[in-house]
Amino acid sequence: MTASFAFTIEHRDGEARAGTFATPHGPVYTPCFMPVGTQATVKTLTPAQLAETGAQMILANTYHLSLQPGADIVAGAGGLHGFMQWPGPILTDSGGFQVFSLSSLRTIDDDGVTFREPKSGALVRFTPEHAVAVQNALGADVIMAFDECPPYPADREQVEGAVERTLRWFERCVEAHRRSDQALFGIVQGGVWPDLRRRCAEGLVAADLPGYAIGGVSVGEPQTLIERVVRVTAPLLPEHKPRYLMGVGTFREMAQAVAVGVDLFDCVMPTRVARHGSALLLGTGGDRRINLKNAQFRRDYEPLDCVCPCYTCRHFSRAYLAHLVRSEEILAMTLLSIHNVATLTRFAALLRCAIATGSFAQEFAHYLQSGPEPVLSN
Amino acid sequence: MTASFAFTIEHRDGEARAGTFATPHGPVYTPCFMPVGTQATVKTLTPAQLAETGAQMILANTYHLSLQPGADIVAGAGGLHGFMQWPGPILTDSGGFQVFSLSSLRTIDDDGVTFREPKSGALVRFTPEHAVAVQNALGADVIMAFDECPPYPADREQVEGAVERTLRWFERCVEAHRRSDQALFGIVQGGVWPDLRRRCAEGLVAADLPGYAIGGVSVGEPQTLIERVVRVTAPLLPEHKPRYLMGVGTFREMAQAVAVGVDLFDCVMPTRVARHGSALLLGTGGDRRINLKNAQFRRDYEPLDCVCPCYTCRHFSRAYLAHLVRSEEILAMTLLSIHNVATLTRFAALLRCAIATGSFAQEFAHYLQSGPEPVLSN
């Protein structure tokens, strides 16, 4: 099967776009927030519950799945879609971020990375060819090039080296990719240096891939710096291809990035904070994160958010959720994950709607006012 | 509201009965297995998932809910049905079993029990009046009398004392009960002594309540002894009232009890073993419990049970479940709980169907063959 992976921009509002990204498992309406299903499960949620949150496309992690259960077992089930029974679009990352952030005792050479897997202690090697082969076997709709993601802070020389290696590895990923029903996206690195971001973007864009990502952000740098890097990098990516900001998913960060033309987002935050008893509340008067352990919710019979259409808000009171959290019941994690994913999904839909009606800048003004900007290194 | 709590027996097959028990939250078709929702949640399952398993009536624990969140908070939500959003019938136990089995440092007097709550260390007192008042506040369809449940083994004198106290407390429970929309059931104690079971049953039956339970079984005694106690006790209970065997829920124990005229069951086993990675498989050639951690399931792309209609079996392979269990993903617990509850529910429905068609003894013959019987004490 050859898929088009066409990206159609239906509405523009300033630099913000509302589009449709065609994948073999259906369209993705952008801006879109993708919940993260690291180990082929968005933690605590069944695919049926996930679909009910309004999630369109989800992310799974190549690093984790290559170690457990192994790509061959997933492939034997007909790929990730069959294995985890998610009928919609899926994106797999390349493992680059995990290899560089989770692994101890790694050695990087020009061919790839060797590292000791923390759980088993086994030596594992990732190369661009391996990362692509694993992703070809997992069978997601979108797969990512294997990149070197430098930490923050990192000195310029280190980031420069990472950009050059990312570009060399990118060529090998393009060469190794075997399936025309999967779109390969390139990842722009370059840390906080605009010229390195430009150098990396120009190297990738030449390949004319169906989409591009901004990587190496949200790795510990301050929020204003994230915003500035995104503002500098987004315009370097092709106008008519989807732009994906990796690892970002707060309301403010998403709105800021949409304002400069980003389309896709992923973040573990909504499900992670849910497992610790917190609910995200979307409000025009400023957003809040409430923790249900707080005594004030013990007798609060209102839903988390009276305008939220999710299963949790349609049925359960804060008092019940507070009881479940205090009782350390797993259902607390499930119900809060449903609400938090639904809230991010709804936020992306509200962004899309505002763009379509030309009211993005007004409606999301409170997210778009930046604090004083940090001076970017150069 | 005055409810009828009528129990209509539609079919008989030997001593086994298929009936309908009317409650304010709908009919319960018997034989019926009730999953346990100790803390106002059947662990890991939403009410929507629970309903899809075919569960009709569920159990919640008065002991736990009286301590967290407290009966007043549940009452403020309109009772358990509103609080946990289970629209069907609910039964609460009296707390007797927990007070006698979980609590350390308890002192029993004729008025009630004082004990130190293990979590908070607080001194708590349960009396028959308190147990009924809490259950009146929780608002379940069926509530249980506060009884003294002796351990196994216990000497005859101890069990005799427990029976006499259970009978005295029973009178006070009947006196204290305030809501005509809740059915109060009495609990027969008496350990493994048939004459004590008879003494207790006769004392309770005089009150002409809407239903009766067999308590103090499945507390550590061998399975053949459970079967014998049930066989001796069931006929002592009124023919035209539902009979509830507390804490029992294996296939074999249920079939044996149904054969002597028991109608209702509850057990934590299906959800507990699910949380440890085990699935219950129902088969005419003997039942099995498989653990998904076992290496043989890593590449097994079949469902848990190819004739099971549950959500888990309709969608997921053993290979996926094995992956989730190995990855310690919460979704493993949820999907296995769905399957195990659905399997017990389906088993009860198969019992009912066999009774209706007069084929119970033949169809369930392999469950009904007892091993050599232990001699009951007398």
XYZ file of N, CA, C and O in Angstrom, chain B residues 140-274:
540
model
N -27.481 0.687 50.199
C -27.508 -0.462 49.283
C -28.898 -1.088 49.273
O -29.710 -0.861 50.173
N -29.181 -1.898 48.264
C -30.473 -2.570 48.167
C -30.616 -3.646 49.229
O -31.692 -3.842 49.780
N -29.508 -4.361 49.480
C -29.517 -5.411 50.498
C -28.451 -5.082 51.533
O -27.320 -4.732 51.173
N -28.813 -5.154 52.801
C -27.841 -4.944 53.868
C -27.810 -6.193 54.740
O -28.755 -6.986 54.745
N -26.710 -6.376 55.458
C -26.510 -7.615 56.208
C -26.505 -7.335 57.706
O -26.005 -6.305 58.165
N -27.041 -8.292 58.463
C -27.019 -8.182 59.923
C -25.574 -8.288 60.421
O -24.736 -8.954 59.811
N -25.300 -7.623 61.537
C -23.960 -7.651 62.135
C -23.820 -8.939 62.940
O -24.590 -9.187 63.875
N -22.847 -9.747 62.553
C -22.700 -11.072 63.150
C -21.304 -11.256 63.732
O -20.412 -10.455 63.475
N -21.132 -12.289 64.520
C -19.786 -12.663 64.941
C -19.346 -13.857 64.116
O -19.958 -14.923 64.159
N -18.296 -13.648 63.342
C -17.790 -14.684 62.441
C -16.558 -15.313 63.074
O -15.487 -14.723 63.065
N -16.696 -16.530 63.641
C -15.524 -17.139 64.277
C -14.538 -17.649 63.231
O -14.927 -17.951 62.108
N -13.276 -17.731 63.600
C -12.264 -18.214 62.643
C -12.357 -19.725 62.467
O -13.160 -20.386 63.128
N -11.568 -20.281 61.541
C -11.405 -21.727 61.446
C -9.934 -22.032 61.609
O -9.122 -21.398 60.931
N -9.508 -22.963 62.438
C -10.369 -23.743 63.328
C -10.745 -22.945 64.579
O -10.032 -22.038 64.981
N -11.898 -23.280 65.157
C -12.326 -22.702 66.430
C -12.958 -23.835 67.224
O -13.547 -24.747 66.635
N -12.841 -23.805 68.550
C -13.456 -24.906 69.304
C -14.959 -24.669 69.431
O -15.459 -23.570 69.233
N -15.668 -25.735 69.754
C -17.126 -25.699 69.748
C -17.671 -24.633 70.680
O -18.625 -23.923 70.342
N -17.039 -24.473 71.819
C -17.519 -23.500 72.796
C -17.478 -22.082 72.216
O -18.411 -21.296 72.376
N -16.382 -21.791 71.508
C -16.216 -20.468 70.896
C -17.299 -20.224 69.838
O -17.900 -19.146 69.775
N -17.555 -21.249 69.016
C -18.550 -21.106 67.952
C -19.954 -20.999 68.549
O -20.788 -20.215 68.092
N -20.197 -21.754 69.606
C -21.481 -21.696 70.304
C -21.736 -20.274 70.815
O -22.823 -19.710 70.641
N -20.702 -19.692 71.408
C -20.812 -18.313 71.893
C -21.085 -17.348 70.753
O -21.895 -16.419 70.879
N -20.420 -17.568 69.613
C -20.607 -16.689 68.453
C -22.031 -16.792 67.923
O -22.634 -15.792 67.525
N -22.591 -18.003 67.933
C -23.966 -18.190 67.458
C -24.938 -17.436 68.366
O -25.824 -16.711 67.892
N -24.763 -17.589 69.681
C -25.690 -16.919 70.612
C -25.588 -15.401 70.474
O -26.590 -14.696 70.462
N -24.344 -14.898 70.338
C -24.168 -13.453 70.191
C -24.752 -12.983 68.859
O -25.408 -11.942 68.782
N -24.525 -13.768 67.801
C -25.074 -13.430 66.482
C -26.599 -13.326 66.548
O -27.198 -12.417 65.962
N -27.227 -14.232 67.310
C -28.693 -14.207 67.425
C -29.165 -12.982 68.213
O -30.139 -12.332 67.836
N -28.459 -12.664 69.310
C -28.851 -11.484 70.098
C -28.647 -10.212 69.274
O -29.495 -9.323 69.271
N -27.502 -10.122 68.562
C -27.221 -8.949 67.725
C -28.218 -8.849 66.573
O -28.577 -7.751 66.147
N -28.638 -9.992 66.080
C -29.603 -10.024 64.982
C -30.893 -9.310 65.378
O -31.429 -8.487 64.623
N -31.406 -9.602 66.591
C -32.629 -8.936 67.072
C -32.436 -7.422 67.068
O -33.328 -6.665 66.675
N -31.258 -6.981 67.512
C -30.994 -5.535 67.578
C -30.878 -4.934 66.174
O -31.273 -3.787 65.949
N -30.322 -5.704 65.232
C -30.241 -5.216 63.839
C -31.642 -5.025 63.260
O -31.933 -4.008 62.622
N -32.505 -6.019 63.476
C -33.878 -5.935 62.967
C -34.568 -4.702 63.562
O -35.247 -3.944 62.864
N -34.351 -4.503 64.848
C -34.940 -3.368 65.563
C -34.405 -2.034 65.040
O -35.137 -1.054 64.916
N -33.100 -2.003 64.715
C -32.447 -0.741 64.333
C -32.700 -0.356 62.878
O -32.576 0.818 62.509
N -33.035 -1.311 62.044
C -33.164 -1.074 60.602
C -34.297 -0.092 60.320
O -35.412 -0.253 60.802
N -34.029 0.938 59.511
C -34.952 2.052 59.347
C -35.528 2.213 57.942
O -36.418 3.025 57.743
N -34.980 1.525 56.954
C -35.395 1.845 55.582
C -36.101 0.671 54.925
O -35.525 -0.399 54.741
N -37.335 0.916 54.488
C -38.103 -0.161 53.860
C -37.672 -0.392 52.412
O -38.091 -1.359 51.785
N -36.815 0.512 51.879
C -36.299 0.271 50.524
C -34.984 -0.500 50.558
O -34.294 -0.613 49.548
N -34.622 -0.997 51.739
C -33.452 -1.866 51.860
C -33.885 -3.172 52.511
O -34.604 -3.157 53.513
N -33.427 -4.288 51.935
C -33.730 -5.594 52.523
C -32.614 -5.971 53.488
O -31.441 -5.918 53.128
N -32.982 -6.330 54.722
C -32.005 -6.830 55.693
C -31.971 -8.356 55.613
O -33.016 -9.000 55.691
N -30.766 -8.896 55.410
C -30.580 -10.353 55.403
C -29.928 -10.771 56.724
O -29.047 -10.075 57.234
N -30.345 -11.918 57.259
C -29.671 -12.501 58.410
C -28.553 -13.439 57.962
O -28.571 -13.938 56.836
N -27.567 -13.657 58.832
C -26.414 -14.509 58.494
C -26.343 -15.685 59.467
O -26.265 -15.488 60.684
N -26.357 -16.885 58.905
C -26.254 -18.092 59.727
C -24.787 -18.391 60.016
O -23.988 -18.572 59.089
N -24.433 -18.405 61.309
C -23.114 -18.882 61.717
C -23.264 -20.298 62.283
O -24.326 -20.905 62.147
N -22.223 -20.802 62.897
C -22.313 -22.145 63.475
C -21.135 -23.032 63.108
O -21.109 -24.216 63.464
N -20.164 -22.443 62.398
C -18.941 -23.177 62.080
C -19.239 -24.486 61.375
O -20.102 -24.539 60.495
N -18.549 -25.546 61.782
C -18.687 -26.837 61.105
C -19.620 -27.772 61.880
O -19.683 -28.962 61.598
N -20.366 -27.218 62.863
C -21.269 -28.044 63.669
C -22.703 -27.935 63.160
O -23.331 -26.872 63.300
N -23.229 -29.005 62.580
C -24.591 -28.962 62.022
C -25.637 -28.511 63.036
O -26.547 -27.754 62.687
N -25.529 -28.949 64.297
C -26.571 -28.566 65.261
C -26.497 -27.069 65.580
O -27.520 -26.427 65.812
N -25.273 -26.493 65.554
C -25.159 -25.051 65.794
C -25.677 -24.266 64.589
O -26.308 -23.218 64.740
N -25.425 -24.776 63.397
C -25.988 -24.149 62.188
C -27.521 -24.146 62.286
O -28.179 -23.158 61.977
N -28.078 -25.294 62.729
C -29.532 -25.401 62.842
C -30.062 -24.425 63.885
O -31.033 -23.695 63.639
N -29.414 -24.393 65.026
C -29.826 -23.484 66.109
C -29.843 -22.042 65.594
O -30.794 -21.293 65.812
N -28.785 -21.654 64.870
C -28.672 -20.279 64.386
C -29.741 -19.996 63.330
O -30.437 -18.981 63.381
N -29.890 -20.915 62.377
C -30.858 -20.721 61.294
C -32.271 -20.574 61.858
O -33.023 -19.674 61.466
N -32.624 -21.431 62.807
C -33.981 -21.380 63.360
C -34.242 -20.052 64.059
O -35.331 -19.484 63.972
N -33.222 -19.545 64.735
C -33.368 -18.258 65.413
C -33.591 -17.116 64.438
O -34.343 -16.182 64.709
N -32.938 -17.177 63.282
C -33.037 -16.087 62.307
C -34.318 -16.170 61.493
O -34.958 -15.154 61.188
N -34.680 -17.382 61.127
C -35.785 -17.581 60.189
C -37.102 -17.078 60.770
O -37.985 -16.606 60.038
N -37.203 -17.119 62.099
C -38.418 -16.651 62.768
C -38.751 -15.209 62.396
O -39.914 -14.803 62.412
N -37.728 -14.414 62.049
C -37.960 -12.989 61.755
C -38.566 -12.761 60.378
O -38.956 -11.637 60.048
N -38.629 -13.809 59.561
C -39.240 -13.717 58.229
C -38.662 -12.568 57.395
O -39.400 -11.728 56.870
N -37.339 -12.531 57.279
C -36.670 -11.494 56.477
C -36.729 -11.846 54.993
O -37.049 -12.980 54.633
N -36.389 -10.890 54.111
C -36.458 -11.154 52.655
C -35.366 -12.074 52.135
O -35.415 -12.483 50.975
N -34.359 -12.397 52.973
C -33.305 -13.286 52.496
C -32.359 -13.658 53.616
O -32.334 -13.004 54.671
N -31.591 -14.719 53.400
C -30.674 -15.216 54.424
C -29.352 -15.631 53.800
O -29.306 -16.058 52.639
N -28.300 -15.512 54.607
C -26.970 -15.852 54.114
C -26.340 -16.936 54.964
O -26.655 -17.082 56.143
N -25.439 -17.682 54.335
C -24.607 -18.643 55.049
C -23.245 -17.982 55.221
O -22.549 -17.710 54.235
N -22.901 -17.669 56.472
C -21.630 -17.007 56.744
C -20.654 -17.955 57.398
O -20.979 -19.113 57.685
N -19.454 -17.470 57.624
C -18.464 -18.257 58.352
C -17.953 -19.461 57.595
O -17.413 -20.390 58.189
N -18.121 -19.453 56.262
C -17.474 -20.497 55.455
C -16.388 -19.828 54.611
O -16.323 -18.603 54.522
N -15.542 -20.650 53.998
C -14.429 -20.143 53.203
C -13.537 -19.249 54.064
O -13.089 -18.197 53.643
N -13.332 -19.673 55.319
C -12.461 -18.929 56.228
C -11.206 -19.737 56.541
O -10.589 -19.548 57.587
N -10.860 -20.651 55.628
C -9.624 -21.394 55.802
C -9.820 -22.900 55.890
O -8.849 -23.655 55.869
N -11.071 -23.345 55.972
C -11.319 -24.789 56.086
C -11.171 -25.471 54.723
O -11.286 -24.825 53.692
N -10.930 -26.798 54.712
C -10.769 -27.502 53.431
C -12.058 -27.475 52.612
O -13.153 -27.345 53.161
N -11.900 -27.605 51.277
C -13.032 -27.409 50.381
C -14.165 -28.403 50.635
O -15.339 -28.035 50.579
N -13.820 -29.644 50.935
C -14.881 -30.637 51.153
C -15.705 -30.286 52.389
O -16.898 -30.582 52.461
N -15.065 -29.625 53.346
C -15.776 -29.208 54.551
C -16.725 -28.049 54.228
O -17.853 -27.999 54.728
N -16.275 -27.120 53.362
C -17.154 -26.036 52.902
C -18.408 -26.646 52.288
O -19.537 -26.277 52.618
N -18.190 -27.623 51.399
C -19.317 -28.234 50.687
C -20.302 -28.879 51.661
O -21.515 -28.742 51.518
N -19.769 -29.554 52.666
C -20.632 -30.263 53.617
C -21.427 -29.272 54.460
O -22.628 -29.467 54.687
N -20.764 -28.199 54.909
C -21.455 -27.191 55.720
C -22.584 -26.560 54.913
O -23.698 -26.363 55.413
N -22.317 -26.271 53.642
C -23.341 -25.660 52.793
C -24.502 -26.632 52.589
O -25.669 -26.245 52.662
N -24.174 -27.902 52.389
C -25.212 -28.906 52.155
C -26.107 -29.069 53.382
O -27.305 -29.315 53.260
N -25.503 -28.913 54.551
C -26.270 -29.035 55.791
C -27.102 -27.774 56.053
O -28.236 -27.856 56.533
N -26.545 -26.611 55.709
C -27.173 -25.349 56.119
C -28.242 -24.858 55.146
O -29.279 -24.330 55.569
N -28.006 -25.014 53.845
C -28.943 -24.454 52.860
C -30.387 -24.884 53.107
O -31.297 -24.040 53.084
N -30.640 -26.183 53.376
C -32.046 -26.595 53.558
C -32.685 -26.018 54.821
O -33.904 -26.095 54.975
N -31.870 -25.450 55.723
C -32.431 -24.858 56.942
C -33.022 -23.481 56.666
O -33.711 -22.913 57.502
N -32.723 -22.929 55.480
C -33.172 -21.568 55.149
C -34.486 -21.636 54.376
O -34.759 -22.628 53.693
N -35.300 -20.561 54.468
C -36.630 -20.607 53.842
C -36.536 -20.891 52.343
O -35.711 -20.303 51.639
N -37.385 -21.758 51.913
C -37.455 -22.201 50.525
C -37.676 -21.034 49.552
O -37.084 -20.992 48.480
N -38.500 -20.083 49.927
C -38.921 -19.047 48.976
C -38.226 -17.710 49.182
O -38.740 -16.669 48.784
N -37.063 -17.752 49.803
C -36.242 -16.553 49.970
C -34.879 -16.820 49.332
O -34.416 -17.969 49.329
N -34.223 -15.765 48.818
C -32.885 -15.992 48.259
C -31.900 -16.432 49.341
O -31.956 -15.962 50.471
N -31.020 -17.335 48.946
C -29.984 -17.860 49.845
C -28.623 -17.435 49.302
O -28.309 -17.683 48.142
N -27.852 -16.839 50.174
C -26.602 -16.197 49.757
C -25.441 -16.850 50.496
O -25.387 -16.822 51.721
N -24.513 -17.424 49.746
C -23.324 -18.047 50.339
C -22.177 -17.042 50.282
O -21.654 -16.739 49.207
N -21.784 -16.534 51.444
C -20.859 -15.403 51.495
C -19.405 -15.818 51.248
O -18.914 -16.775 51.829
N -18.738 -15.067 50.367
C -17.295 -15.223 50.193
C -16.881 -16.397 49.327
O -15.701 -16.743 49.270
N -17.841 -16.993 48.640
C -17.537 -18.181 47.840
C -17.687 -17.864 46.357
O -18.653 -17.218 45.953
N -16.739 -18.310 45.559
C -16.845 -17.987 44.154
C -15.919 -18.749 43.230
O -15.524 -18.220 42.203
N -15.549 -19.998 43.561
C -14.891 -20.796 42.528
C -15.993 -21.522 41.765
O -17.114 -21.682 42.254
N -15.671 -21.967 40.556
C -16.659 -22.681 39.742
C -17.246 -23.861 40.529
O -18.455 -24.036 40.615
N -16.346 -24.658 41.093
C -16.775 -25.884 41.760
C -17.630 -25.586 42.991
O -18.694 -26.178 43.185
N -17.178 -24.638 43.813
C -17.935 -24.301 45.020
C -19.315 -23.756 44.673
O -20.305 -24.065 45.334
N -19.368 -22.931 43.618
C -20.660 -22.379 43.215
C -21.595 -23.481 42.729
O -22.770 -23.533 43.110
N -21.078 -24.371 41.873
C -21.925 -25.444 41.335
C -22.429 -26.344 42.464
O -23.611 -26.710 42.509
N -21.539 -26.690 43.395
C -21.916 -27.531 44.533
C -23.011 -26.864 45.365
O -23.944 -27.520 45.837
N -22.876 -25.554 45.568
C -23.839 -24.842 46.405
C -25.168 -24.667 45.682
O -26.236 -24.775 46.292
N -25.100 -24.408 44.378
C -26.338 -24.294 43.595
C -27.102 -25.620 43.647
O -28.333 -25.642 43.750
N -26.362 -26.710 43.647
C -26.991 -28.044 43.675
C -27.816 -28.256 44.934
O -28.756 -29.046 44.937
N -27.485 -27.541 46.019
C -28.257 -27.709 47.256
C -29.141 -26.497 47.524
O -29.634 -26.314 48.636
N -29.328 -25.630 46.492
C -30.338 -24.587 46.604
C -29.843 -23.206 46.982
O -30.618 -22.376 47.447
N -28.544 -22.906 46.764
C -28.033 -21.553 47.019
C -28.183 -20.717 45.750
O -28.103 -21.244 44.636
N -28.396 -19.395 45.932
C -28.723 -18.523 44.800
C -27.705 -17.418 44.526
O -27.523 -16.999 43.388
N -27.081 -16.898 45.589
C -26.206 -15.725 45.443
C -24.804 -16.034 45.965
O -24.652 -16.758 46.955
N -23.808 -15.430 45.310
C -22.409 -15.650 45.666
C -21.627 -14.344 45.540
O -21.986 -13.482 44.736
N -20.559 -14.239 46.321
C -19.613 -13.145 46.100
C -18.226 -13.668 46.396
O -18.061 -14.583 47.214
N -17.229 -13.089 45.743
C -15.854 -13.510 46.008
C -14.889 -12.491 45.412
O -15.125 -11.970 44.319
N -13.800 -12.204 46.130
C -12.779 -11.300 45.600
C -11.818 -12.019 44.659
O -11.041 -11.374 43.951
N -11.882 -13.353 44.635
C -10.879 -14.116 43.902
C -10.704 -13.686 42.439
O -9.572 -13.460 42.000
N -11.791 -13.546 41.661
C -11.595 -13.259 40.226
C -10.814 -11.964 39.984
O -9.969 -11.910 39.090
N -11.097 -10.925 40.785
C -10.388 -9.662 40.572
C -9.005 -9.693 41.222
O -8.066 -9.094 40.716
N -8.872 -10.416 42.326
C -7.559 -10.491 42.984
C -6.545 -11.233 42.113
O -5.431 -10.754 41.909
N -6.936 -12.386 41.586
C -5.968 -13.128 40.763
C -5.678 -12.370 39.461
O -4.568 -12.442 38.933
N -6.668 -11.616 38.979
C -6.437 -10.801 37.776
C -5.309 -9.803 38.018
O -4.460 -9.586 37.151
